[in-house]
Amino acid sequence: MEELNRGAGILLHPVSLPSEDGIGDFGKHAFEFIDFLAEAEIGIWQVLPLGPTAYGNSPYTAVSSFAGNPLFISLDLLRQEGWLQAEDFNKRPAFSADRIDYTAVYEWKNPLLRRAAALFLDQADASSREAYERFCRSEELWLEDYALFVTAKHFFDQQAAEKGIRDSRWNYYWPQKLARRDPEELQRRREEWQQDIAVEKVLQFFFQRQWQKVKEYAHEHGVRLFGDIPIFVSPDSADVWTNPELFILDARNRPSVVAGVPPDYFSSTGQRWGNPLYRWEEHRRTGFAWWIARIRKVLEQVDMVRIDHFRGFEAYWEIPAREPTAVKGRWVKAPGRELFTQIAQELGELPIVAEDLGVITPEVQALRDDFGFPGMKVLQFAFDPDGKGGIKADNPFLPHNHQRNYVAYTGTHDNDTTRGWFESQSAELRELIRRYAGSNGQEIVWDLMRSVFMSPARFAIVPFQDPLALPAEARMNTPGTVEGNWTWRVRAEAFNGSISGRLRDYCRLYGRAFRG
C-alpha cells in the first residue's frame, strides 16, 4: 500500500445509518455522515462487505461476491428521480430508530424497489437506458448469472416454504437441470423469468449509481472509503452455482470439505464455518481470473480493502463436510504468494489490509510483510494480567508495541463495544486498564480511544459506538451466534459538533488529521 500520512477512521456499516425506512441506505444520511467525518478531520470511512445478504443477515455470507445489497438503495432518492411516487410512501411503517427488523424492512422495501425497477424498464428515457445498458455490458462477467440465480432463489424459496420444506438451497432443492446449469434449462428459465431477471439487473444499476455518488462525495470531502471482503463465499451463492469448478464439491455439487478454524483456547471444538473451499489448482490454471475480477470489483467501490481471515491464503483448516465440528481437520497450504503476485501484476499497487488476528505463524507474517499489507491490532486483546499485579507489557496489541504498518482498533465489528467490554472485566483488570490509559474512569472509552490514536500505527480506527460511549447492547455482532446480530442503528443526532470536535482534537493532537 502506498505510503500515507497517519490517518484516522470510523467503522460504521451503512445498515446502521439513520433512515425512515428501517435500515440505513445511500440517501441523505450517508452524505451527512461524510460531512461529520470531514468536520472531525477523519479521513477514512470503514464499511463491512456491501453484498446482498441471506439467512442471518450477515454481510459475510453474501449471495454474491460481486453484487450489491438492494436494501441499501435509497427509496427517497428513487422518488426524487421519479421512479416512485409520493403516494407510495403513505403506508410507511413506524420503524425503530435503534434496531433493524429485517423481515419488516424487506416486506416494506422490496415491493417498492421492484416497482421502481419495473417503471424504469418501462419508462426510462434514452439517456437513462443508455447508462443502464452500459452498466450491463461492463458487468457482464457476473450480472446475468447473478440475476438468474436470485430470481430462481426467490422462486424456489417460496415454493419450498409453501411445501413446508426448510432446505431450499440450490444444490439441495432446485431441479437438477437448473442446479447443474444445463444450457437448455438455463435458456428456458431466462425466458420464463425474463421480467424478474431484468428487475434484478436494474436494482444492481440503482445500487451502483447511488453508491458511486456517495463515493464521489466522500472524495470531494477528503474521505477515503475502506471496504471489506471475506476470504470465503457462501455455499448458497451465485459464485458457487456459476463457477462450481472453482470449489471443492462432490458429485451433487455440495461441499465435500468446508472451512473453519481448529480448536483453540476459546473453543474446544474449533469453529466449523461451512463455506466451500477453493479448488486452487483450477484457480491457478485460469491465472486466478475469478480472484482478480473480485478484487477489481471491490476496488471500484472503495479505495482500500480489508481481507478477512488473511491467514487462509497461506494455509487453511480443511474439515470433512460430514464432520459436525472443526476438531477433525487438517492444515492445507494455499497459493497466497502466487495469487497476490498475479493480482498485483494485473491491478498494480494493492491497497489491501490483512486481517491477521488469531494464531499467526511466521509464514503468514512473511506473506503479509512481503506484499507490504498492513496488519491489525485490536486494543481489547491487549490486557493480559501478568500475575504480579500488572499486565504483560510485551503483549503485541498494547499500543506502545505497535509498529508503523498496522491499523489500530479499539475493537472491530466482532467485538463488544469498548464500554461493554470494559464493564465486563473484573475490578482488578479494570483498574489495570485505567492505569494504562491514564484514566480516572470518568471517560474510560475516550481515554482508551486516545491510546489508539497515540499508537505508532499508520491508521487508527474506532467503531462509531465508541465515540458515543455506547454499552454492550449496541454491539454489532457476536461470533458464533445467529440471532440479533447486524441490527444496531445510530440516530442522526449523533452526527453533532460536540462529538466531531473531540475527534478532531484527537486527530490534530496525534497527527491524524486528514489533509483533504
XYZ file of C-alpha atoms in Angstrom:
516
model
C 0.000 0.000 0.000
C 1.221 3.477 -0.824
C 2.797 5.439 1.986
C 0.237 7.731 3.568
C 0.250 10.185 6.415
C -1.094 8.958 9.718
C -4.842 8.763 9.478
C -7.962 8.021 11.469
C -11.234 6.359 10.603
C -14.684 5.425 11.818
C -16.182 1.968 11.298
C -19.891 2.289 10.530
C -21.663 -0.150 8.228
C -24.317 1.516 6.046
C -27.085 -0.633 7.573
C -26.570 1.330 10.788
C -27.138 4.755 9.239
C -30.365 6.597 10.106
C -33.276 6.478 7.653
C -37.059 6.400 7.736
C -37.169 3.018 6.011
C -35.933 0.871 8.894
C -32.394 0.329 7.631
C -29.501 2.538 6.621
C -29.149 3.395 2.951
C -27.269 5.588 0.477
C -29.605 8.537 0.986
C -29.111 11.863 2.718
C -27.760 10.478 5.993
C -24.817 8.840 4.202
C -23.838 12.298 2.978
C -24.421 13.796 6.432
C -22.087 11.195 7.916
C -19.393 12.167 5.420
C -19.917 15.804 6.454
C -19.450 14.684 10.066
C -16.206 12.874 9.209
C -14.889 15.883 7.333
C -15.741 18.164 10.266
C -13.856 15.768 12.553
C -10.915 15.729 10.098
C -11.249 11.960 9.942
C -10.239 10.718 6.515
C -11.457 7.100 6.481
C -14.946 5.604 6.488
C -14.722 1.844 7.009
C -17.667 -0.336 5.970
C -18.346 -4.063 6.041
C -18.972 -6.108 2.855
C -21.700 -4.495 0.737
C -23.117 -7.656 -0.860
C -26.714 -8.953 -0.711
C -27.247 -10.964 2.455
C -29.337 -14.056 3.114
C -30.224 -16.029 6.254
C -28.820 -14.366 9.367
C -28.310 -11.051 7.545
C -24.542 -11.332 7.849
C -22.569 -9.289 5.314
C -20.007 -12.096 5.439
C -22.407 -14.655 3.900
C -23.498 -12.758 0.794
C -25.234 -14.479 -2.102
C -22.735 -12.857 -4.479
C -19.169 -11.565 -4.267
C -19.887 -9.006 -6.980
C -23.434 -7.732 -6.433
C -24.611 -5.037 -4.034
C -27.304 -5.319 -1.385
C -30.534 -3.793 -2.813
C -31.655 -2.869 0.708
C -29.010 -0.117 0.647
C -30.825 1.618 -2.223
C -32.481 4.811 -1.003
C -36.214 4.896 -1.718
C -36.210 8.655 -1.254
C -33.618 9.078 -3.997
C -35.688 6.851 -6.290
C -38.683 9.075 -5.573
C -36.664 12.172 -6.402
C -35.786 10.612 -9.751
C -39.420 9.811 -10.480
C -39.263 6.020 -10.143
C -41.508 6.144 -7.070
C -44.363 8.498 -6.228
C -45.243 10.301 -3.005
C -48.299 8.098 -2.504
C -46.064 5.017 -2.465
C -44.909 6.144 0.975
C -48.359 6.636 2.532
C -48.190 3.326 4.416
C -44.552 3.519 5.510
C -44.320 1.647 8.854
C -43.075 3.333 12.013
C -39.690 1.614 12.214
C -37.475 1.573 15.262
C -34.725 4.182 15.143
C -32.432 1.920 17.176
C -32.831 -1.599 15.765
C -33.321 -3.178 12.342
C -36.232 -5.592 11.903
C -35.030 -7.252 8.709
C -38.289 -9.060 7.996
C -40.308 -5.845 8.285
C -37.740 -3.903 6.258
C -37.774 -6.463 3.450
C -41.576 -6.581 3.351
C -41.646 -2.787 3.071
C -38.723 -2.056 0.750
C -38.678 -4.990 -1.654
C -42.062 -4.302 -3.337
C -41.162 -0.630 -3.761
C -37.708 -1.392 -5.113
C -39.190 -3.791 -7.646
C -41.892 -1.304 -8.578
C -39.254 1.358 -9.212
C -37.152 -1.031 -11.303
C -40.162 -2.109 -13.368
C -41.084 1.527 -14.018
C -37.506 2.226 -15.083
C -37.638 -0.644 -17.571
C -40.907 0.675 -18.948
C -40.324 4.415 -18.999
C -36.597 5.249 -18.824
C -35.552 7.911 -21.313
C -32.835 7.327 -23.881
C -30.040 8.700 -21.697
C -31.004 6.592 -18.663
C -31.427 3.480 -20.783
C -28.051 4.033 -22.403
C -26.439 4.327 -18.944
C -28.180 1.124 -17.850
C -27.106 -0.797 -20.945
C -23.556 0.459 -20.492
C -23.671 -0.841 -16.910
C -24.905 -4.239 -18.085
C -22.070 -4.509 -20.597
C -19.438 -3.530 -18.039
C -20.735 -6.078 -15.507
C -21.497 -8.924 -17.909
C -18.990 -11.216 -16.171
C -21.399 -11.730 -13.240
C -24.617 -9.731 -13.668
C -26.749 -12.042 -15.811
C -25.897 -15.166 -13.789
C -26.476 -13.326 -10.516
C -29.873 -12.036 -11.666
C -30.933 -15.522 -12.759
C -29.649 -17.040 -9.511
C -31.524 -14.702 -7.181
C -34.681 -14.950 -9.304
C -34.529 -18.732 -9.060
C -33.706 -18.494 -5.367
C -36.794 -16.350 -4.663
C -38.977 -18.746 -6.689
C -37.769 -21.955 -5.063
C -37.505 -20.483 -1.552
C -41.182 -19.586 -1.769
C -42.103 -22.928 -3.276
C -40.235 -24.815 -0.553
C -41.843 -22.688 2.179
C -45.318 -23.463 0.822
C -44.477 -27.175 0.961
C -43.017 -26.932 4.474
C -39.514 -27.775 3.228
C -36.839 -25.971 5.197
C -33.785 -26.520 2.996
C -34.208 -24.772 -0.358
C -30.529 -24.314 -1.222
C -29.722 -24.586 -4.920
C -27.705 -27.785 -4.559
C -30.325 -29.472 -2.355
C -33.746 -28.428 -3.655
C -33.536 -26.980 -7.158
C -34.305 -29.199 -10.191
C -31.128 -30.986 -11.239
C -31.035 -29.493 -14.714
C -31.057 -25.989 -13.287
C -28.661 -26.830 -10.454
C -26.214 -28.288 -12.965
C -26.681 -25.374 -15.360
C -27.972 -27.367 -18.317
C -27.827 -24.861 -21.231
C -31.335 -25.578 -22.487
C -32.766 -25.307 -18.973
C -30.931 -22.024 -18.392
C -32.368 -20.587 -21.581
C -35.868 -21.787 -20.730
C -35.722 -20.179 -17.277
C -34.317 -16.937 -18.684
C -37.300 -16.691 -20.992
C -39.802 -17.720 -18.295
C -38.413 -15.241 -15.736
C -37.357 -12.529 -18.164
C -39.064 -9.655 -16.353
C -37.876 -10.665 -12.869
C -34.314 -11.079 -14.121
C -34.416 -7.642 -15.718
C -35.682 -6.137 -12.454
C -32.744 -7.645 -10.540
C -30.313 -6.134 -13.028
C -31.892 -2.697 -12.692
C -31.634 -2.937 -8.897
C -27.897 -3.517 -9.274
C -27.767 -0.485 -11.559
C -29.558 1.594 -8.910
C -27.166 0.307 -6.227
C -24.025 1.103 -8.163
C -25.221 4.541 -9.234
C -26.189 5.587 -5.694
C -23.011 4.228 -4.110
C -20.900 5.947 -6.767
C -22.427 9.286 -5.747
C -21.580 8.543 -2.108
C -18.015 7.705 -3.117
C -17.652 10.871 -5.186
C -18.983 12.996 -2.324
C -16.573 11.312 0.096
C -13.617 12.078 -2.175
C -14.727 15.689 -2.568
C -14.565 15.977 1.234
C -11.220 14.226 1.669
C -12.676 10.935 2.911
C -11.459 7.570 1.629
C -13.696 4.502 1.680
C -12.332 1.369 3.341
C -14.137 -1.830 2.357
C -14.068 -5.470 3.373
C -14.304 -8.863 1.705
C -14.435 -12.300 3.317
C -11.891 -14.830 2.094
C -14.577 -17.487 1.578
C -18.007 -17.350 -0.064
C -21.391 -18.692 0.956
C -22.236 -22.188 -0.343
C -25.703 -20.888 -1.270
C -24.377 -18.211 -3.595
C -24.285 -17.259 -7.224
C -20.493 -17.624 -7.011
C -20.625 -21.365 -6.345
C -23.591 -22.074 -8.638
C -21.996 -20.193 -11.534
C -18.423 -21.476 -11.045
C -18.644 -24.919 -9.375
C -15.320 -25.913 -10.886
C -13.577 -23.327 -8.678
C -14.694 -25.043 -5.442
C -14.158 -28.475 -3.902
C -17.581 -30.039 -4.409
C -18.871 -33.609 -4.629
C -20.859 -35.182 -7.466
C -24.025 -33.424 -6.232
C -22.313 -30.011 -6.209
C -22.219 -29.964 -2.417
C -19.040 -29.123 -0.482
C -17.025 -32.222 0.330
C -14.769 -30.233 2.657
C -15.551 -26.953 4.395
C -13.776 -24.032 6.026
C -13.271 -23.260 9.695
C -10.606 -22.920 12.350
C -9.225 -25.616 14.659
C -9.799 -25.939 18.411
C -8.062 -23.269 20.443
C -8.127 -21.537 23.807
C -11.556 -20.088 23.071
C -13.283 -23.223 21.728
C -12.502 -26.877 22.414
C -14.246 -27.897 19.175
C -12.999 -25.042 16.973
C -15.293 -23.283 14.526
C -16.940 -25.063 11.599
C -17.953 -22.246 9.233
C -19.288 -24.469 6.455
C -18.013 -22.423 3.490
C -16.806 -24.404 0.475
C -13.051 -24.411 -0.040
C -11.296 -23.326 -3.203
C -10.034 -25.748 -5.812
C -6.811 -23.810 -6.014
C -5.358 -25.809 -8.878
C -8.249 -24.620 -11.067
C -7.753 -21.017 -9.953
C -4.077 -21.354 -10.823
C -4.932 -22.809 -14.242
C -7.073 -19.764 -15.062
C -4.450 -17.306 -13.863
C -6.590 -16.546 -10.779
C -9.058 -14.757 -13.063
C -12.003 -15.013 -10.635
C -9.974 -13.541 -7.776
C -8.616 -10.753 -9.957
C -12.171 -9.871 -11.010
C -13.322 -9.972 -7.386
C -10.589 -7.644 -6.133
C -11.031 -5.344 -9.123
C -14.756 -5.069 -8.412
C -14.376 -4.179 -4.737
C -11.672 -1.634 -5.563
C -14.124 0.055 -7.922
C -16.374 0.544 -4.896
C -13.794 1.527 -2.263
C -10.282 2.931 -2.013
C -8.785 0.253 0.210
C -9.996 -3.133 1.392
C -9.555 -5.427 4.357
C -9.428 -9.152 3.560
C -10.974 -11.221 6.317
C -9.124 -14.349 7.580
C -5.933 -13.471 5.712
C -4.074 -16.414 7.228
C -6.153 -18.698 4.968
C -4.085 -17.540 1.986
C -1.014 -19.207 3.495
C -2.744 -22.289 4.891
C -6.385 -23.068 5.722
C -8.127 -25.540 8.018
C -9.886 -28.177 5.903
C -12.765 -30.021 7.593
C -14.571 -33.016 6.040
C -18.130 -31.862 5.353
C -19.562 -34.827 7.259
C -17.893 -33.684 10.493
C -20.171 -31.757 12.889
C -17.291 -29.807 14.467
C -13.894 -28.479 13.431
C -11.928 -30.982 15.538
C -11.106 -33.437 12.749
C -9.457 -31.232 10.181
C -6.053 -30.580 8.689
C -3.954 -27.637 7.557
C -3.618 -27.341 3.783
C -1.224 -24.954 2.066
C -2.692 -22.199 -0.120
C -1.004 -20.367 -3.033
C -1.273 -16.923 -1.485
C 2.065 -15.712 -2.836
C 1.183 -16.732 -6.397
C -2.273 -15.234 -6.038
C -1.227 -11.786 -4.830
C 1.657 -11.658 -7.293
C -0.788 -12.256 -10.121
C -3.309 -9.743 -8.783
C -0.596 -7.109 -8.425
C 0.581 -7.728 -11.989
C -2.975 -7.146 -13.223
C -4.105 -4.338 -10.911
C -0.908 -2.640 -9.749
C -0.328 -1.482 -6.171
C -2.735 -3.305 -3.869
C -4.386 -1.184 -1.125
C -5.099 -4.269 1.000
C -5.211 -4.607 4.781
C -4.679 -8.115 6.135
C -6.963 -9.302 8.922
C -4.186 -11.164 10.728
C -5.829 -11.758 14.096
C -5.667 -15.064 15.942
C -2.764 -17.519 15.883
C -0.499 -16.223 13.119
C 2.540 -18.198 12.009
C 5.835 -16.764 10.730
C 4.811 -17.915 7.237
C 1.628 -15.816 7.394
C 3.591 -12.822 8.668
C 6.060 -13.212 5.811
C 3.238 -13.341 3.252
C 1.717 -10.181 4.710
C 5.001 -8.300 5.003
C 6.437 -9.296 1.635
C 3.494 -7.615 -0.071
C 3.529 -4.675 2.325
C -0.012 -5.266 3.567
C -0.797 -3.566 6.893
C -1.960 -5.897 9.666
C -4.392 -5.225 12.505
C -4.039 -4.510 16.225
C -7.102 -4.576 18.494
C -6.891 -2.884 21.876
C -9.411 -5.212 23.509
C -6.922 -8.070 23.053
C -4.123 -6.201 24.821
C -4.728 -6.609 28.537
C -3.422 -9.932 29.789
C -2.647 -9.907 33.548
C 0.928 -10.895 34.316
C 0.027 -12.494 37.641
C 2.078 -9.928 39.524
C -0.431 -7.129 39.761
C 0.274 -5.781 36.284
C -0.263 -6.570 32.626
C 2.067 -8.334 30.212
C 3.956 -5.362 28.862
C 5.111 -7.277 25.772
C 1.561 -8.002 24.562
C 1.734 -7.042 20.847
C -1.740 -5.474 20.976
C -0.694 -2.852 23.540
C -0.287 0.455 21.688
C 3.287 1.004 22.864
C 4.212 -2.212 21.000
C 2.510 -1.291 17.718
C 4.560 -0.843 14.573
C 4.087 1.545 11.668
C 2.431 -0.730 9.090
C -0.705 -1.571 11.071
C -4.267 -0.443 11.557
C -5.029 0.012 15.260
C -8.585 -0.508 16.522
C -10.316 -0.205 19.852
C -12.485 -3.100 18.620
C -13.965 -4.489 15.417
C -17.490 -5.434 14.359
C -16.932 -8.792 16.108
C -16.001 -7.219 19.440
C -18.183 -5.830 22.178
C -18.346 -2.050 22.334
C -15.391 -0.682 24.271
C -17.674 0.376 27.112
C -19.374 -3.034 27.177
C -16.016 -4.795 27.094
C -14.581 -2.647 29.883
C -17.626 -3.110 32.096
C -17.426 -6.901 31.674
C -13.896 -7.116 33.106
C -13.027 -7.889 36.704
C -12.484 -4.992 39.106
C -8.756 -5.775 39.213
C -8.397 -5.742 35.429
C -10.481 -2.585 35.078
C -8.022 -0.874 37.418
C -5.066 -2.024 35.305
C -6.786 -0.802 32.134
C -7.466 2.574 33.736
C -3.840 2.870 34.799
C -2.580 2.053 31.307
C -4.919 4.592 29.705
C -4.073 7.269 32.301
C -7.755 7.471 33.117
C -9.689 8.281 36.259
C -12.526 6.153 34.867
C -14.871 9.070 34.204
C -14.487 8.758 30.418
C -12.725 5.452 30.030
C -13.894 4.913 26.442
C -12.429 8.201 25.244
C -9.260 7.541 27.197
C -8.866 4.160 25.526
C -9.571 5.749 22.163
C -6.755 8.192 22.916
C -4.401 5.245 23.413
C -5.266 4.018 19.913
C -4.914 7.483 18.351
C -1.482 7.803 20.003
C -0.342 4.468 18.562
C 2.554 4.397 16.075
C 0.213 2.516 13.708
C -0.468 4.238 10.402
C -4.246 4.211 10.853
C -6.383 4.376 13.994
C -9.992 3.255 13.551
C -12.831 3.083 16.058
C -16.365 1.733 15.657
C -18.825 4.626 15.853
C -20.310 3.101 19.015
C -17.151 4.125 20.854
C -17.226 7.931 20.388
C -20.827 7.622 21.586
C -19.642 5.530 24.593
C -22.454 3.041 23.991
C -22.942 -0.062 26.174
C -22.931 -3.720 25.148
C -26.465 -3.501 23.759
C -25.007 -1.604 20.774
C -22.689 -4.467 19.814
C -22.812 -5.254 16.075
C -22.033 -8.980 16.063
C -21.313 -11.819 18.467
C -19.356 -14.531 16.590
C -20.848 -17.994 16.761
C -24.405 -16.704 17.126
C -27.095 -16.015 14.519
C -29.911 -14.171 16.237
C -29.849 -10.445 16.991
C -26.717 -9.509 15.050
C -26.230 -6.700 12.499
C -29.241 -4.790 13.868
C -27.738 -1.756 15.640
C -28.668 1.670 14.275
C -27.350 5.133 15.066
C -29.585 8.186 15.397
C -28.984 11.259 13.263
C -28.388 13.445 16.300
C -25.121 11.545 16.874
C -23.615 13.451 13.943
C -23.093 16.501 16.117
C -20.414 19.109 16.606
C -19.586 18.041 20.144
C -18.509 14.549 19.032
C -16.824 15.713 15.826
C -14.963 18.420 17.754
C -13.492 15.978 20.258
C -12.457 13.613 17.474
C -10.885 16.498 15.565
C -8.899 17.403 18.669
C -7.539 13.859 18.884
C -6.719 13.853 15.170
C -4.787 17.095 15.457
C -3.018 16.210 18.687
C -1.764 12.866 17.392
C -1.026 13.770 13.782
C -4.011 12.005 12.244
C -5.989 14.938 10.819
C -6.539 14.296 7.114
C -5.115 16.631 4.506
C -8.107 16.580 2.157
